[in-house]
mmCIF file of C-alpha atoms in Angstrom:
data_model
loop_
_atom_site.group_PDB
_atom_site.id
_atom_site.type_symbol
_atom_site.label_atom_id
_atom_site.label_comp_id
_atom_site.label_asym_id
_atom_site.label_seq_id
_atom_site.Cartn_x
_atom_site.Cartn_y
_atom_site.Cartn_z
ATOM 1 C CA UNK B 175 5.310 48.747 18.591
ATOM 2 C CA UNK B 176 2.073 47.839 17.005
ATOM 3 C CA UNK B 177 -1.673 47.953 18.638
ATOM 4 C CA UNK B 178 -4.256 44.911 18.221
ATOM 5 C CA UNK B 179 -8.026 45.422 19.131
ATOM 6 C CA UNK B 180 -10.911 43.628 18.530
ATOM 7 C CA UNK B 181 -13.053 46.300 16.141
ATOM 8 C CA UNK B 182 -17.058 45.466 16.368
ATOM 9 C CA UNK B 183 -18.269 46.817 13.374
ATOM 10 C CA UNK B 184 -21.185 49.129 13.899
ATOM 11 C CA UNK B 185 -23.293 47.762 11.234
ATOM 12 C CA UNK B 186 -22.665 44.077 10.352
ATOM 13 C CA UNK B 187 -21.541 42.924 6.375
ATOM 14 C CA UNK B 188 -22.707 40.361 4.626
ATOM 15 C CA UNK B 189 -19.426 38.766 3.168
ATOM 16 C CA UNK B 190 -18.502 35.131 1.223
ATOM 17 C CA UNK B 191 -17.355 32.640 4.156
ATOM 18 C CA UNK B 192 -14.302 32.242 1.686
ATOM 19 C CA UNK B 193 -12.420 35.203 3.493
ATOM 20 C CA UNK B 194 -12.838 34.137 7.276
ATOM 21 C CA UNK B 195 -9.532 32.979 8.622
ATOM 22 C CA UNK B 196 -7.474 35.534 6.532
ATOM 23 C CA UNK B 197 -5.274 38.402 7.506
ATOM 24 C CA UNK B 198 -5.879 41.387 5.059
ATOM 25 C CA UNK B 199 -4.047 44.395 4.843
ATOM 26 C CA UNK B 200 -5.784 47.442 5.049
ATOM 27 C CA UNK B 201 -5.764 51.206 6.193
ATOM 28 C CA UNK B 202 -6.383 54.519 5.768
ATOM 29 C CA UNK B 203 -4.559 58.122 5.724
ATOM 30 C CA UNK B 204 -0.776 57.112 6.818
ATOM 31 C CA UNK B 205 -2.247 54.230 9.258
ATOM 32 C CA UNK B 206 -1.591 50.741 7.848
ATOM 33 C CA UNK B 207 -2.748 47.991 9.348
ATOM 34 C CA UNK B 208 -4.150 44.042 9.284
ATOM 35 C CA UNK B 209 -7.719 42.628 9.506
ATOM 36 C CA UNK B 210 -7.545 39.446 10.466
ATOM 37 C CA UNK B 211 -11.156 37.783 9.820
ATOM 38 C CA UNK B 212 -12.581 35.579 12.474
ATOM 39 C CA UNK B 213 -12.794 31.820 12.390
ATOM 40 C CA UNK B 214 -15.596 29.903 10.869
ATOM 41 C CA UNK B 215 -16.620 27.497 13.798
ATOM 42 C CA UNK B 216 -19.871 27.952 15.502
ATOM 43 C CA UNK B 217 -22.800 29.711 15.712
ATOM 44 C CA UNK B 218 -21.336 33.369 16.413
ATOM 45 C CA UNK B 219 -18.325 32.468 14.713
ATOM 46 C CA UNK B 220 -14.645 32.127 16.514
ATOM 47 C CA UNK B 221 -11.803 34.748 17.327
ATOM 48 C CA UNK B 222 -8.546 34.873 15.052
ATOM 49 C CA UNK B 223 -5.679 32.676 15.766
ATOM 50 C CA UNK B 224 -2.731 35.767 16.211
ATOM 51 C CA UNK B 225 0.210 34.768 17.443
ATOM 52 C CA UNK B 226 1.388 36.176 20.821
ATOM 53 C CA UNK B 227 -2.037 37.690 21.413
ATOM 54 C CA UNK B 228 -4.679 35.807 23.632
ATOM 55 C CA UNK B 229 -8.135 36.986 21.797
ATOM 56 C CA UNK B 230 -10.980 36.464 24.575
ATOM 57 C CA UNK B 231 -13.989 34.336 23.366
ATOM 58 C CA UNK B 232 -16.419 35.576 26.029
ATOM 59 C CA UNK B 233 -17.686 39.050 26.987
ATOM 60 C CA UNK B 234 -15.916 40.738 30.087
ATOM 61 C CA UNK B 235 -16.018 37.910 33.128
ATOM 62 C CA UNK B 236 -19.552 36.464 31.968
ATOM 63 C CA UNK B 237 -19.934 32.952 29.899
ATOM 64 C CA UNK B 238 -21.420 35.214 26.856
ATOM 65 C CA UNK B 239 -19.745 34.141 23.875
ATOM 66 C CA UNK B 240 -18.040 37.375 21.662
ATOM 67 C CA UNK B 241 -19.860 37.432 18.457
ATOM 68 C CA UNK B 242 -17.693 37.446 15.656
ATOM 69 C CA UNK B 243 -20.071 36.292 12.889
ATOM 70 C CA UNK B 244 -23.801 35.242 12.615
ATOM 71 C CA UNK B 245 -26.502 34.205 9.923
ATOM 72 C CA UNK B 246 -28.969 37.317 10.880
ATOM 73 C CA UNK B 247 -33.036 37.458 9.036
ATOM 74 C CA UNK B 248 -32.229 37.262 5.510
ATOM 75 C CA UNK B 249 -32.750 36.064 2.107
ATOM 76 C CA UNK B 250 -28.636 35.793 1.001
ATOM 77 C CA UNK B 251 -28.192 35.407 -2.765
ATOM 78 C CA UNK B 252 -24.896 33.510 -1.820
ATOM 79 C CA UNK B 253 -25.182 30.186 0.995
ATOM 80 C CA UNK B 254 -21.841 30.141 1.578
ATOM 81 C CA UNK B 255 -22.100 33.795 2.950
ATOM 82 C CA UNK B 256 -22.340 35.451 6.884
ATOM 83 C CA UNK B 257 -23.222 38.614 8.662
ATOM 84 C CA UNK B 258 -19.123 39.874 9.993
ATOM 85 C CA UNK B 259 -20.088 41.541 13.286
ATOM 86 C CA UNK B 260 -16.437 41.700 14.784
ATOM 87 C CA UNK B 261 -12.475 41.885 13.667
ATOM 88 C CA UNK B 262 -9.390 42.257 14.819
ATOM 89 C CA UNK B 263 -6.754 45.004 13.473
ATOM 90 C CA UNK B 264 -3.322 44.507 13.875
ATOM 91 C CA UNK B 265 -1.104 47.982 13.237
ATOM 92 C CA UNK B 266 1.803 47.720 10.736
ATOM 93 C CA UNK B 267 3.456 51.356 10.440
ATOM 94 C CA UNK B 268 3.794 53.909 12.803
ATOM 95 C CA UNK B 269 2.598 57.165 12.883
ATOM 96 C CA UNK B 270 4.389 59.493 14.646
ATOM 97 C CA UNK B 271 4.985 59.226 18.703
ATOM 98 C CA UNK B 272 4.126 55.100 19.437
ATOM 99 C CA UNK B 273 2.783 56.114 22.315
ATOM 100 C CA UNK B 274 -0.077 57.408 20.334
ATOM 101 C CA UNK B 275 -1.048 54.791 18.152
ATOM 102 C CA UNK B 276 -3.825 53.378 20.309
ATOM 103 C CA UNK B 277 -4.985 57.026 19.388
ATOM 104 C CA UNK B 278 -4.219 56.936 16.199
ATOM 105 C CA UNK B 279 -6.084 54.170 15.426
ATOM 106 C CA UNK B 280 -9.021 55.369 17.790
ATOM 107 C CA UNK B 281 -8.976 58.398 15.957
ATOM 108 C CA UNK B 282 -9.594 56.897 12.352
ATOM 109 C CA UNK B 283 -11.453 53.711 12.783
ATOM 110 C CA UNK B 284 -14.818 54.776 12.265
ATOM 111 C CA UNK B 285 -13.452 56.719 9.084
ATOM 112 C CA UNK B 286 -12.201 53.414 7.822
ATOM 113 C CA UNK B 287 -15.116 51.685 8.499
ATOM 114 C CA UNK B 288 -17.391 54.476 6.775
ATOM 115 C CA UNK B 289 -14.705 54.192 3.596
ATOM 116 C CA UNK B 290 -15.192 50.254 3.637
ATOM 117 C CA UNK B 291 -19.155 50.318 3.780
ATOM 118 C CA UNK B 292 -19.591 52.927 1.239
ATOM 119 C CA UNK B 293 -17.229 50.460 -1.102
ATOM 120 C CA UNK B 294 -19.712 47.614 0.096
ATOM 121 C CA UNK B 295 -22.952 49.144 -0.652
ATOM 122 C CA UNK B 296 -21.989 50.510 -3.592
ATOM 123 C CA UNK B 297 -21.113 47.153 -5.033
ATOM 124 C CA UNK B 298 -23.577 44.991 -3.680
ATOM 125 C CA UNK B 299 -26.828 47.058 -2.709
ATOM 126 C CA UNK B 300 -26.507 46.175 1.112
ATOM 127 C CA UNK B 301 -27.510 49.371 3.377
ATOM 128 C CA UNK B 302 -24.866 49.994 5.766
ATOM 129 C CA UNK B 303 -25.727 53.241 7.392
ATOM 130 C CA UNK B 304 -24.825 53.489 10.970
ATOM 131 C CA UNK B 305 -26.643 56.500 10.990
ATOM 132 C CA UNK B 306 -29.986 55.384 9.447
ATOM 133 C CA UNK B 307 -30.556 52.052 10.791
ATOM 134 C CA UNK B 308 -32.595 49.518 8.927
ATOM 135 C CA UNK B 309 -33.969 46.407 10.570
ATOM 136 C CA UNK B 310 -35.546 43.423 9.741
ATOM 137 C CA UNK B 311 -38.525 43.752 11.787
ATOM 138 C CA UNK B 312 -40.393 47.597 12.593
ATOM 139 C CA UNK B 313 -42.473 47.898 15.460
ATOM 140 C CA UNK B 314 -45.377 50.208 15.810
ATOM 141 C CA UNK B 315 -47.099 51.528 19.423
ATOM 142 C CA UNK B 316 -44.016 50.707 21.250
ATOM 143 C CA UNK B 317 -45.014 54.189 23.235
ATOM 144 C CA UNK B 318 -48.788 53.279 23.567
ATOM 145 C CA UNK B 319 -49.483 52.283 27.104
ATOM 146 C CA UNK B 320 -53.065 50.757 27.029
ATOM 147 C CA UNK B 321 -55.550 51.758 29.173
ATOM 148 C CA UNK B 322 -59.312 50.534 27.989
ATOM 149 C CA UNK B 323 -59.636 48.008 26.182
ATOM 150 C CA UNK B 324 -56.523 46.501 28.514
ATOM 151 C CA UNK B 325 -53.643 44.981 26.397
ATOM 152 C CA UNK B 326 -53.751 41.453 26.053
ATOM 153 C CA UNK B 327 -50.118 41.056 25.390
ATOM 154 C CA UNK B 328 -46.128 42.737 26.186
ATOM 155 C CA UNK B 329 -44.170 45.089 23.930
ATOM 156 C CA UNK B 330 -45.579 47.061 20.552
ATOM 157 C CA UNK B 331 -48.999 46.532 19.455
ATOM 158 C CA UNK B 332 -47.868 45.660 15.515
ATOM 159 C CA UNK B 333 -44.764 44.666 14.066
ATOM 160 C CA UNK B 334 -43.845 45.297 10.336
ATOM 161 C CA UNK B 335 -41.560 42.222 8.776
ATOM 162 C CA UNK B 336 -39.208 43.624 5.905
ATOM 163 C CA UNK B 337 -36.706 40.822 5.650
ATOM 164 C CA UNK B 338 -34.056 41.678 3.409
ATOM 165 C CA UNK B 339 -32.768 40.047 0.381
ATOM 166 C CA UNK B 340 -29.037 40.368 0.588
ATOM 167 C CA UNK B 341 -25.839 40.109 -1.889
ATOM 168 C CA UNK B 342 -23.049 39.620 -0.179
ATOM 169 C CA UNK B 343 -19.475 40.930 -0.765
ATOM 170 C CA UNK B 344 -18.044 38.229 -2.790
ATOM 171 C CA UNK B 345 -14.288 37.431 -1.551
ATOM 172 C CA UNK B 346 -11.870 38.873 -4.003
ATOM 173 C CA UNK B 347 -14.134 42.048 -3.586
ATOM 174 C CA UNK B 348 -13.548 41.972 -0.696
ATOM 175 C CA UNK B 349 -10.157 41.570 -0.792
ATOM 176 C CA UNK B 350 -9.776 44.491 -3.325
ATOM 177 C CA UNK B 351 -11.622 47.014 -1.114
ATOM 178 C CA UNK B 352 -10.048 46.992 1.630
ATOM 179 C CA UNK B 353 -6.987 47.576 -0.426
ATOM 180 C CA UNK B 354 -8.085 50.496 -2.078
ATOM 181 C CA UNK B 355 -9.500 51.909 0.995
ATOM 182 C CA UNK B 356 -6.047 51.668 1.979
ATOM 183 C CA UNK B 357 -5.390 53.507 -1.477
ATOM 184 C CA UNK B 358 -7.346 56.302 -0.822
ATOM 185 C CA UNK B 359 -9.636 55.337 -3.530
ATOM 186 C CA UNK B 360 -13.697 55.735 -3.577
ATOM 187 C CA UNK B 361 -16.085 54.086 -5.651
ATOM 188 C CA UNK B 362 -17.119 55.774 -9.038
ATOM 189 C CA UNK B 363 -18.954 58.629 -8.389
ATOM 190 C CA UNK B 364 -22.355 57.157 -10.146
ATOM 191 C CA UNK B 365 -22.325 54.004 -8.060
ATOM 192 C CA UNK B 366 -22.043 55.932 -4.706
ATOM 193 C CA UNK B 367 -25.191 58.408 -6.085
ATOM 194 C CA UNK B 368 -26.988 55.138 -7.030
ATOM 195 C CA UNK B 369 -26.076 53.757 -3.410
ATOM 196 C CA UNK B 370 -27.798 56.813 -1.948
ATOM 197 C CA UNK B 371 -30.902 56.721 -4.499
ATOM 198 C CA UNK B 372 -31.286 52.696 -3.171
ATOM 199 C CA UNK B 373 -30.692 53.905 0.309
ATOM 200 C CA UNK B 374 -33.481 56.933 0.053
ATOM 201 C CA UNK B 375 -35.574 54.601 -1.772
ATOM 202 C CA UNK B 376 -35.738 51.690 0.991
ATOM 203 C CA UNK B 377 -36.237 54.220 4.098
ATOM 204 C CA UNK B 378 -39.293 55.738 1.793
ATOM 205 C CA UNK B 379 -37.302 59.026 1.063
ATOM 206 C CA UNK B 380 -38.607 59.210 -2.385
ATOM 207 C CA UNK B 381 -38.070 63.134 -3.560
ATOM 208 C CA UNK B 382 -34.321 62.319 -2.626
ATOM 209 C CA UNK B 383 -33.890 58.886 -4.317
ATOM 210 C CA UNK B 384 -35.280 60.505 -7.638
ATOM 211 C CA UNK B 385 -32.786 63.723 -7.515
ATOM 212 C CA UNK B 386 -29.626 61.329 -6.871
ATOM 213 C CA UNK B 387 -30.953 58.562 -9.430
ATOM 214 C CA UNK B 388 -31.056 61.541 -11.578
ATOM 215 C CA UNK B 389 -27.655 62.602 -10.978
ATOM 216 C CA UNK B 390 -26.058 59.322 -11.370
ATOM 217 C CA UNK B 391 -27.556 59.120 -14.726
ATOM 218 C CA UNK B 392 -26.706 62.648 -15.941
ATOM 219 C CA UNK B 393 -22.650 61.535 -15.006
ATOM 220 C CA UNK B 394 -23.018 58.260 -17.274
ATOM 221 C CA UNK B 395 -24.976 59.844 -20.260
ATOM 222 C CA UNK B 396 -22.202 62.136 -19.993
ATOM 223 C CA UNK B 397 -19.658 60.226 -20.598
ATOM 224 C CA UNK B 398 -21.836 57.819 -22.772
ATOM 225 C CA UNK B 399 -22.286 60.597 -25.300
ATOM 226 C CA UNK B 400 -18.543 62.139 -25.482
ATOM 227 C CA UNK B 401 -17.247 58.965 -26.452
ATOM 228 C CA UNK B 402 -19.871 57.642 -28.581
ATOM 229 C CA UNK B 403 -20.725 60.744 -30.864
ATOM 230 C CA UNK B 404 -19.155 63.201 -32.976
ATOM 231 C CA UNK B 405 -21.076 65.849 -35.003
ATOM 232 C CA UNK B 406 -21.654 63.456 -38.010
ATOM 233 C CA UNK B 407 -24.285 61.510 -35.358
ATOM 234 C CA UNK B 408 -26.308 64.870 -34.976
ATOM 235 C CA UNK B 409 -29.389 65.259 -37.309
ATOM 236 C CA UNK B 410 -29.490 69.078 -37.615
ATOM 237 C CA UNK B 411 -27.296 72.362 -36.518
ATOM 238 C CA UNK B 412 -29.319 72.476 -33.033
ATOM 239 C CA UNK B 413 -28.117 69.142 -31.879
ATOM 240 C CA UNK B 414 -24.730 69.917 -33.106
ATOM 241 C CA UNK B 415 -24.211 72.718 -30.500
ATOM 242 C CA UNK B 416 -26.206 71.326 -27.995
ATOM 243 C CA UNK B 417 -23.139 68.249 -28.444
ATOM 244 C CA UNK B 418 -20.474 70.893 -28.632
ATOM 245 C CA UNK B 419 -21.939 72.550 -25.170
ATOM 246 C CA UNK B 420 -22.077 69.385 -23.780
ATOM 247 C CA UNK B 421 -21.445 69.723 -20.492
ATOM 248 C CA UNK B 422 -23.970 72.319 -19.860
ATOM 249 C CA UNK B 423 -27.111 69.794 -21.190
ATOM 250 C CA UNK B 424 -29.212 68.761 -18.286
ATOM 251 C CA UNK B 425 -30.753 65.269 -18.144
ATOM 252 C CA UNK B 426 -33.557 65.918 -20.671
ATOM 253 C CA UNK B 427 -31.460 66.769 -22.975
ATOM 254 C CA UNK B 428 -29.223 64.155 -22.948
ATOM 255 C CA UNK B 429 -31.949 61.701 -23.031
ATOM 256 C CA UNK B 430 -33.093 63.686 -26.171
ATOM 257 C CA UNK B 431 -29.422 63.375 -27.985
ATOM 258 C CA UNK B 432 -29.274 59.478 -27.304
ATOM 259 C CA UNK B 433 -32.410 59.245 -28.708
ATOM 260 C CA UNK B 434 -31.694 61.549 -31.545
ATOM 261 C CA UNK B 435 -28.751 59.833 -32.538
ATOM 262 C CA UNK B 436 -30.302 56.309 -32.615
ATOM 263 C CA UNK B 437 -27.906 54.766 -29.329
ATOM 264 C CA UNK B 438 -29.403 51.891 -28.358
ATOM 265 C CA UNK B 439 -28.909 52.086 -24.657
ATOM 266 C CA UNK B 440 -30.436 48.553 -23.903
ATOM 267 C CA UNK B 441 -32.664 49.945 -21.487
ATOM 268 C CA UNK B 442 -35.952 51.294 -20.656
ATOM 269 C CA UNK B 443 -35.487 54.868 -22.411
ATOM 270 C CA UNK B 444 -39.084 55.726 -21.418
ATOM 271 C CA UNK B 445 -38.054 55.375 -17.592
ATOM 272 C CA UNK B 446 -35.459 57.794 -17.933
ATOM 273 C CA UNK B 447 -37.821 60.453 -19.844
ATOM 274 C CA UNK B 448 -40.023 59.786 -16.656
ATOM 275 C CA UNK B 449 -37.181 60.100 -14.370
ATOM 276 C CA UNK B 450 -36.169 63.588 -16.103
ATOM 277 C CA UNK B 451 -40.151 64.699 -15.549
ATOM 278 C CA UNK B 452 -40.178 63.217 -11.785
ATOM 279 C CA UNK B 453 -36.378 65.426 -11.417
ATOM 280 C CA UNK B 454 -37.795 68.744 -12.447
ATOM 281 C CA UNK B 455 -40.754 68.284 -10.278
ATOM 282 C CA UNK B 456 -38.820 67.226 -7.090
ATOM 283 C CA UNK B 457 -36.085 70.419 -7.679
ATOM 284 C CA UNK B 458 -38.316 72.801 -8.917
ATOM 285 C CA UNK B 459 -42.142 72.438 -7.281
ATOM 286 C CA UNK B 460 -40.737 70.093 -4.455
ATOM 287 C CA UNK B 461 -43.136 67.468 -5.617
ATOM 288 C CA UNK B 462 -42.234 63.990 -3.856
ATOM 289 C CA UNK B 463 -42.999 60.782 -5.728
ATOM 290 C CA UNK B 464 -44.891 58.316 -4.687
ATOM 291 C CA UNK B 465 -43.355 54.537 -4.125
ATOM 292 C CA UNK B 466 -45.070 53.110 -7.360
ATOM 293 C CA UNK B 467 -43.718 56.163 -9.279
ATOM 294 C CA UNK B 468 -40.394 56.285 -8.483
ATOM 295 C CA UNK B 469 -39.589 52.553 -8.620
ATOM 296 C CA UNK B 470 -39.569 52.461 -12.666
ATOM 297 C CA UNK B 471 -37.442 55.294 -12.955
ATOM 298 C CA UNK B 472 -35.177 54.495 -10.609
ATOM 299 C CA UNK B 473 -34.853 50.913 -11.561
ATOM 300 C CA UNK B 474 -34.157 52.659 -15.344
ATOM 301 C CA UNK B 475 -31.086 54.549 -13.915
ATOM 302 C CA UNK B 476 -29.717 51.166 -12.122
ATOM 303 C CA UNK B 477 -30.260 49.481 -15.111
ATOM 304 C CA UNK B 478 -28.420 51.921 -17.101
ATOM 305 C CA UNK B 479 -25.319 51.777 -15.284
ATOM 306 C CA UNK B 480 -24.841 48.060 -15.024
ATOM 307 C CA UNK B 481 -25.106 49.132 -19.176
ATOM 308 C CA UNK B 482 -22.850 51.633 -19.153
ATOM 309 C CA UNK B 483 -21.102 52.737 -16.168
ATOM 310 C CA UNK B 484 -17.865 52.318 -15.138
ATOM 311 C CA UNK B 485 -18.816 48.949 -13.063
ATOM 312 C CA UNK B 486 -20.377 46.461 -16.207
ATOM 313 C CA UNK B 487 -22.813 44.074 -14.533
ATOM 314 C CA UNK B 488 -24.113 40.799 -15.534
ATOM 315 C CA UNK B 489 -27.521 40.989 -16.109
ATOM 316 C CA UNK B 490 -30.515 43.825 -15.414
ATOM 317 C CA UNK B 491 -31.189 44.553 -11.347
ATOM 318 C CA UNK B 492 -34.537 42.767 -10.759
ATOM 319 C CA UNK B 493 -35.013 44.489 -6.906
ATOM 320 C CA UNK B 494 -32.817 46.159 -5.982
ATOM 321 C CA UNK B 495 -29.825 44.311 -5.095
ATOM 322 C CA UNK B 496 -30.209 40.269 -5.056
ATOM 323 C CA UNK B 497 -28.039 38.943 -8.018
ATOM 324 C CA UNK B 498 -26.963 42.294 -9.819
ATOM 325 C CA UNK B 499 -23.098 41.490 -9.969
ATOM 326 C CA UNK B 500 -20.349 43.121 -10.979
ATOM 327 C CA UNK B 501 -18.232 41.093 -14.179
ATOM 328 C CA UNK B 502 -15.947 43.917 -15.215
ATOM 329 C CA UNK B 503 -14.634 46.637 -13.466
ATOM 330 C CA UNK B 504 -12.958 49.532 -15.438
ATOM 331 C CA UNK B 505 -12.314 51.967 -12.472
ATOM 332 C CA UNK B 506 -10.266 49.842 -10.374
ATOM 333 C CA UNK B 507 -8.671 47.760 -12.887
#
């Protein structure tokens, strides 16, 4: 026995049209199962072709067409690319009484779908939060009911436009993430803090994008250092034990040991001192950046791990997220 249901996903991706038409397999905990990607045709996309299953194309009994797909307000760094709004999943093992699956999958659908946007974010910079909404347009007033001077027209009173500029999962990424969700596996654990400091950042949540920038960096400096260096790099007896104790060396002073022993990082070294400054504030005196301030340093730590993290990228991230892709990939490999 096997269950098929159409899955709308509760925040649309932004994915290469290469991958619509394809079955994918997929999963998570002891639940296997297919994606089968909607058609290309039309506006709002088209339901898969399964065989033996009759996939509606409307809503209910009405003439609304099911939206499977749809070019939403955005600037995509890819043409050939669409909004996925809707899937089908097709079981492929069986867990336990069959009579259950339908619970089963009911049971662990959102958890997939939380696995496969953390994956997504983290490699492209879209913000996928079901939680934490973020839309192209903001309105303002919406509760004001106007009394004197009358209103002159319907709905909210202003409207801010923040149209996104969107990278969208390229195909084979695709491909390979739903296969390690499958896995088990999660993104390296600097790309999902620098998803979260990118996340903070757009909803204005400054104090919180500097502490997880900060984090992210500490991890890759890290790792940068215990590779790279031995005691022969370190210019006196101090540095020497601060490299032996390691582990223990907060940002600053791992900033301070690059510097020390002449790495050339390839990136703005002076953002990261400022990031290590704007840290302590934000843990210590619970002092919250402003926009302007936070961007550089933030932008340093980005820049730093499509350097040197686990995920090599091909060139420096100019805003967050349009064109910053991934050309080598040494945790997944």
């Amino acid at each position: 026995m096997s269950v098929t249901a159409i899955y709308e996903l509760p925040v649309p991706i932004w994915i290469s049209t290469e991958v619509l038409g394809e079955r994918i397999g997929t999963g998570i905990g002891n639940l296997t199962f297919d994606v089968v990607m909607p058609g290309a045709a039309g506006p709002v996309g088209s339901p898969p072709q399964i065989e033996g299953v009759n996939v509606p194309t409307t809503v209910d009994s009405s003439s609304d067409l099911i939206v499977w797909t749809q070019q939403f307000a955005a600037f995509s760094s890819d043409p050939e690319s669409t909004a996925l709004c809707r899937i089908v999943v097709q079981t492929t093992t069986e867990v336990g009484d069959p009579l259950n699956l339908p619970y089963e999958l009911a049971r662990v659908i959102d958890l997939w779908f939380d696995a496969v946007r953390t994956w997504s974010e983290a490699m492209t910079g879209q913000d996928l939060d079901p939680n934490h909404r973020v839309y192209s347009a903001t309105s303002h007033g919406a509760q004001l009911t106007m009394l004197d001077p009358e209103p002159t027209t319907d709905g909210p009173l202003a409207l801010t436009l923040t149209t996104p500029r969107v990278m969208p999962v390229p195909a084979q990424a695709w491909r390979k993430l739903l296969e390690l969700v499958a896995a088990g596996h999660e993104p390296p654990l600097e790309e999902t803090l620098s998803r979260d400091s990118r996340n903070a950042y757009g909803r204005g949540h400054y104090r919180r994008s500097v502490i997880d920038a900060a984090s992210a960096a500490e991890i890759v400096l890290h790792r940068l250092i215990s590779t790279s260096l031995t005691a022969a790099n370190m210019p006196n007896g101090d540095y020497r034990k601060k490299l032996e104790k390691l582990g223990k060396q907060p940002l600053g002073e791992l900033v301070a040991i690059v510097e020390k022993a002449d790495i050339d990082l390839d990136v703005d070294t002076a953002g990261l001192q400022e990031l290590v400054d704007m840290r302590n504030d934000a843990i210590h005196r619970g002092i919250t950046p402003g926009s302007f301030q936070a961007f550089a340093p933030v932008q340093a730590v980005m820049n730093l791990l499509g350097r040197h993290g686990q995920w090599k990228r091909n060139a420096e991230q100019p805003d967050f997220g349009d064109g910053w892709e991934i050309v080598e990939d040494t945790a997944t490999a």
